[in-house]
């Protein structure tokens, strides 16, 4: 977003408090701390709610997930889901919906109502496997007009402020964080026209890859997207919803180039333990 340089005068004690927010990662400088503090107190132009998918069995992380649900697996001493919540909280997101299923009681016991993290948490419980789109039906009555939706096994430093501003500017039903990967044949690649997503190519052969941009598992969505979710049973937002939106030219991309870890495998989990800070 375009920025203007200004000069302000603040009390020393207030500056000291602002300086305690600077960690060199989520908040990089004093001016960044001031910007974040102002943003957290401005309601207009801020996304306030996130739906996090945390109900999977984590089969690719076995044997760890035989005894512990994937969202509680630790990274640097904290559950991976706690890292996600803390990152969003730094951008003013304080209302969370966790879609849980596998070992849901352990997740609910750990996070409770969210007060210990400074947030509010509601839960929707998947009594059967619903995929990545089905939980939207369960959360329908809790969702606001614009909300974040995230896979509960993705770690990133996406600037939520800039992401939301981009989403509002595009004025579609959904905006997807897109990341570049070395081997897109392991994922579904995205065909872009400007910022508009035209189509998805599911796990293309290396010789037919036309883009190295893949779905980053982080979305901004309007609540109307629920109308595109199948009424019953298991469904995937990547296969059953997003292609329809792309066909109707209502889906956009936001290219992100910072740290990004898909913690769905033992290999990527090891990389995050080594490199995440």
C-alpha positions as CSV (number, residue, x, y, z in Angstrom):
1,X,0.0,0.0,0.0
2,X,1.3,3.6,-0.7
3,X,2.6,5.3,2.4
4,X,3.3,8.9,3.5
5,X,6.1,10.0,5.8
6,X,4.9,12.0,8.9
7,X,6.5,13.4,12.0
8,X,4.8,12.9,15.4
9,X,5.7,13.6,19.0
10,X,5.0,11.0,21.7
11,X,5.7,10.7,25.4
12,X,8.8,8.7,26.3
13,X,6.9,6.1,28.3
14,X,4.6,5.5,25.4
15,X,7.6,5.1,23.1
16,X,9.1,2.5,25.5
17,X,5.9,0.5,25.4
18,X,5.9,0.6,21.6
19,X,9.6,-0.5,21.5
20,X,8.7,-3.6,23.5
21,X,6.5,-4.7,20.5
22,X,9.4,-4.7,18.1
23,X,10.6,-8.2,17.6
24,X,12.3,-8.0,14.2
25,X,9.9,-10.4,12.7
26,X,6.2,-9.6,12.9
27,X,7.0,-6.0,13.9
28,X,10.2,-4.7,12.4
29,X,10.7,-1.2,13.7
30,X,9.3,1.6,15.9
31,X,7.4,3.1,13.0
32,X,6.0,-0.3,12.1
33,X,4.9,-0.7,15.8
34,X,3.1,2.6,15.7
35,X,1.4,1.7,12.4
36,X,0.3,-1.7,13.9
37,X,-1.0,-0.1,17.1
38,X,-3.1,2.5,15.1
39,X,-4.4,-0.2,12.8
40,X,-5.5,-2.4,15.8
41,X,-7.7,0.4,17.0
42,X,-9.3,1.3,13.6
43,X,-12.3,-0.9,12.8
44,X,-12.7,0.2,9.1
45,X,-10.5,-1.7,6.7
46,X,-9.7,-4.5,9.2
47,X,-10.5,-8.2,8.9
48,X,-11.6,-9.3,12.4
49,X,-12.3,-13.0,12.1
50,X,-10.5,-16.2,11.1
51,X,-11.7,-19.7,10.5
52,X,-8.9,-22.2,10.9
53,X,-9.2,-25.8,9.7
54,X,-7.8,-28.0,12.5
55,X,-9.8,-31.2,12.1
56,X,-7.6,-33.4,10.1
57,X,-5.9,-36.7,11.2
58,X,-2.4,-35.6,10.1
59,X,-1.7,-39.0,8.6
60,X,1.5,-37.8,6.9
61,X,2.9,-36.8,10.3
62,X,2.5,-40.2,11.9
63,X,3.7,-41.5,14.3
64,X,3.4,-38.1,16.1
65,X,-0.3,-37.8,15.3
66,X,-1.2,-41.1,16.8
67,X,-1.0,-39.4,20.3
68,X,-1.3,-35.7,19.6
69,X,-3.5,-33.8,17.1
70,X,-1.5,-32.0,14.4
71,X,-2.4,-28.4,15.6
72,X,-0.7,-29.2,19.0
73,X,2.6,-30.4,17.5
74,X,5.2,-28.0,18.8
75,X,7.4,-25.6,16.8
76,X,10.0,-23.9,18.9
77,X,8.2,-24.8,22.1
78,X,4.7,-23.7,21.0
79,X,1.9,-25.6,19.2
80,X,1.9,-24.8,15.5
81,X,-1.7,-23.5,15.8
82,X,-0.6,-21.1,18.6
83,X,2.0,-19.6,16.2
84,X,-0.8,-19.0,13.6
85,X,-3.2,-17.4,16.2
86,X,-0.4,-15.1,17.5
87,X,0.5,-14.0,14.0
88,X,-3.1,-13.0,13.2
89,X,-3.6,-11.4,16.5
90,X,-0.6,-9.0,15.7
91,X,-2.8,-7.7,12.9
92,X,-5.9,-7.2,15.0
93,X,-7.7,-10.5,14.4
94,X,-9.2,-11.4,17.7
95,X,-12.2,-13.7,16.8
96,X,-11.4,-17.2,15.8
97,X,-13.5,-20.2,14.8
98,X,-11.6,-23.6,15.0
99,X,-13.0,-26.4,13.0
100,X,-12.0,-29.5,14.9
101,X,-12.6,-33.3,14.5
102,X,-9.7,-35.7,15.2
103,X,-8.8,-35.5,18.9
104,X,-11.0,-32.4,19.2
105,X,-11.1,-32.7,23.0
106,X,-7.4,-32.2,23.3
107,X,-7.4,-29.1,21.1
108,X,-10.4,-27.6,23.0
109,X,-8.8,-28.4,26.3
110,X,-5.5,-26.6,25.3
111,X,-7.0,-23.5,23.8
112,X,-10.3,-23.2,25.7
113,X,-12.1,-20.0,24.9
114,X,-8.9,-18.3,23.9
115,X,-8.6,-15.8,26.8
116,X,-5.1,-16.9,27.7
117,X,-4.0,-15.8,24.2
118,X,-6.0,-12.6,24.3
119,X,-8.6,-13.8,21.7
120,X,-12.1,-15.3,21.5
121,X,-12.4,-18.8,20.2
122,X,-15.6,-20.6,19.0
123,X,-15.5,-24.2,17.9
124,X,-17.4,-26.2,15.2
125,X,-17.0,-29.9,15.5
126,X,-16.8,-32.2,12.5
127,X,-18.6,-35.5,13.5
128,X,-17.5,-36.9,10.1
129,X,-14.8,-35.9,7.6
130,X,-16.0,-32.8,5.8
131,X,-12.9,-31.9,3.8
132,X,-11.7,-28.3,3.5
133,X,-15.1,-26.8,2.4
134,X,-17.6,-28.7,4.5
135,X,-16.6,-26.8,7.7
136,X,-17.9,-23.6,6.1
137,X,-21.4,-25.0,6.4
138,X,-21.0,-25.7,10.1
139,X,-19.6,-22.2,10.7
140,X,-22.2,-20.4,8.5
141,X,-24.0,-18.6,11.4
142,X,-20.8,-17.4,12.9
143,X,-19.1,-15.9,9.9
144,X,-19.0,-12.2,9.2
145,X,-19.0,-10.5,5.7
146,X,-15.2,-10.8,5.1
147,X,-13.2,-13.4,7.0
148,X,-9.9,-15.2,6.8
149,X,-9.8,-19.0,6.2
150,X,-6.6,-20.9,6.8
151,X,-5.3,-24.4,6.8
152,X,-4.1,-25.1,10.4
153,X,-0.8,-26.5,9.2
154,X,0.6,-23.4,7.4
155,X,3.2,-21.1,8.9
156,X,3.8,-17.8,7.2
157,X,4.5,-14.1,7.7
158,X,1.8,-12.8,5.4
159,X,1.1,-9.1,6.0
160,X,-2.6,-9.4,6.7
161,X,-3.2,-5.6,6.4
162,X,-1.8,-5.6,2.9
163,X,-3.6,-8.8,2.0
164,X,-7.0,-7.5,3.1
165,X,-6.4,-4.2,1.3
166,X,-5.7,-6.2,-1.9
167,X,-8.8,-8.3,-1.3
168,X,-11.0,-5.3,-1.0
169,X,-9.5,-3.7,-4.1
170,X,-10.2,-6.8,-6.2
171,X,-13.8,-7.0,-4.9
172,X,-14.2,-10.6,-5.7
173,X,-15.7,-13.4,-3.6
174,X,-12.3,-14.8,-2.7
175,X,-8.6,-14.0,-2.7
176,X,-5.9,-16.7,-2.3
177,X,-2.4,-16.3,-1.0
178,X,-0.1,-17.6,-3.8
179,X,3.4,-18.8,-3.2
180,X,6.2,-19.8,-5.6
181,X,7.7,-23.3,-5.1
182,X,10.6,-25.1,-6.7
183,X,8.5,-28.1,-7.7
184,X,4.9,-27.1,-8.4
185,X,4.2,-30.6,-9.8
186,X,3.6,-31.7,-6.2
187,X,0.7,-29.1,-5.9
188,X,-2.0,-27.6,-8.0
189,X,-0.7,-24.7,-10.0
190,X,-2.5,-21.4,-10.7
191,X,-3.0,-19.7,-14.1
192,X,-3.2,-15.9,-13.5
193,X,-4.3,-13.1,-15.7
194,X,-3.1,-10.0,-13.9
195,X,-4.4,-10.7,-10.4
196,X,-7.4,-12.7,-11.6
197,X,-7.2,-16.5,-11.2
198,X,-8.3,-18.1,-14.5
199,X,-7.9,-21.8,-13.8
200,X,-6.2,-24.4,-11.7
201,X,-4.0,-27.2,-13.0
202,X,-3.9,-30.1,-10.5
203,X,-0.4,-31.6,-10.0
204,X,0.8,-31.1,-13.6
205,X,3.7,-33.1,-15.0
206,X,7.0,-31.2,-14.8
207,X,7.1,-30.8,-18.6
208,X,3.7,-29.1,-18.6
209,X,4.1,-26.7,-15.7
210,X,3.1,-23.2,-16.8
211,X,3.4,-21.5,-13.4
212,X,5.3,-22.1,-10.2
213,X,2.6,-20.4,-8.2
214,X,0.6,-22.6,-5.9
215,X,-2.3,-22.2,-3.4
216,X,-0.7,-21.1,-0.1
217,X,-3.6,-22.3,2.1
218,X,-4.6,-18.8,3.3
219,X,-7.7,-17.1,2.0
220,X,-9.8,-14.0,2.4
221,X,-13.5,-14.8,1.6
222,X,-16.8,-13.1,1.5
223,X,-19.6,-15.0,3.4
224,X,-21.5,-15.5,0.1
225,X,-18.9,-18.1,-0.8
226,X,-21.0,-20.6,1.3
227,X,-23.5,-20.6,-1.5
228,X,-20.9,-22.5,-3.6
229,X,-20.3,-25.2,-1.0
230,X,-22.1,-28.5,-1.7
231,X,-25.0,-28.9,0.7
232,X,-24.0,-32.2,2.2
233,X,-21.0,-34.4,2.8
234,X,-17.3,-34.2,2.1
235,X,-16.1,-31.4,-0.2
236,X,-12.9,-29.6,-0.9
237,X,-12.6,-25.9,-1.4
238,X,-9.7,-26.4,-3.7
239,X,-11.6,-28.7,-6.1
240,X,-15.3,-28.0,-5.5
241,X,-15.5,-24.3,-4.9
242,X,-12.5,-22.3,-6.2
243,X,-12.7,-23.7,-9.8
244,X,-16.3,-22.4,-10.0
245,X,-15.3,-19.0,-8.7
246,X,-12.5,-18.9,-11.2
247,X,-14.8,-19.8,-14.0
248,X,-17.1,-16.9,-13.0
249,X,-14.1,-14.6,-12.7
250,X,-14.7,-13.9,-9.0
251,X,-11.4,-15.3,-7.6
252,X,-8.1,-13.4,-7.2
253,X,-4.6,-14.1,-6.2
254,X,-2.2,-12.3,-3.8
255,X,1.5,-13.2,-4.4
256,X,3.4,-13.7,-1.2
257,X,7.2,-14.1,-1.2
258,X,8.1,-14.4,2.5
259,X,8.6,-17.5,4.8
260,X,6.0,-20.3,4.1
261,X,5.9,-23.8,5.5
262,X,3.4,-26.4,4.7
263,X,3.7,-28.6,7.8
264,X,1.8,-31.6,6.4
265,X,4.9,-33.9,6.2
266,X,7.7,-35.0,8.4
267,X,10.2,-33.3,6.0
268,X,8.5,-29.9,6.1
269,X,8.0,-30.1,9.8
270,X,11.8,-30.7,10.2
271,X,12.5,-27.6,8.0
272,X,10.2,-25.5,10.1
273,X,11.9,-26.6,13.4
274,X,15.2,-25.7,11.9
275,X,14.3,-22.3,10.2
276,X,11.3,-20.8,11.9
277,X,12.0,-17.9,14.2
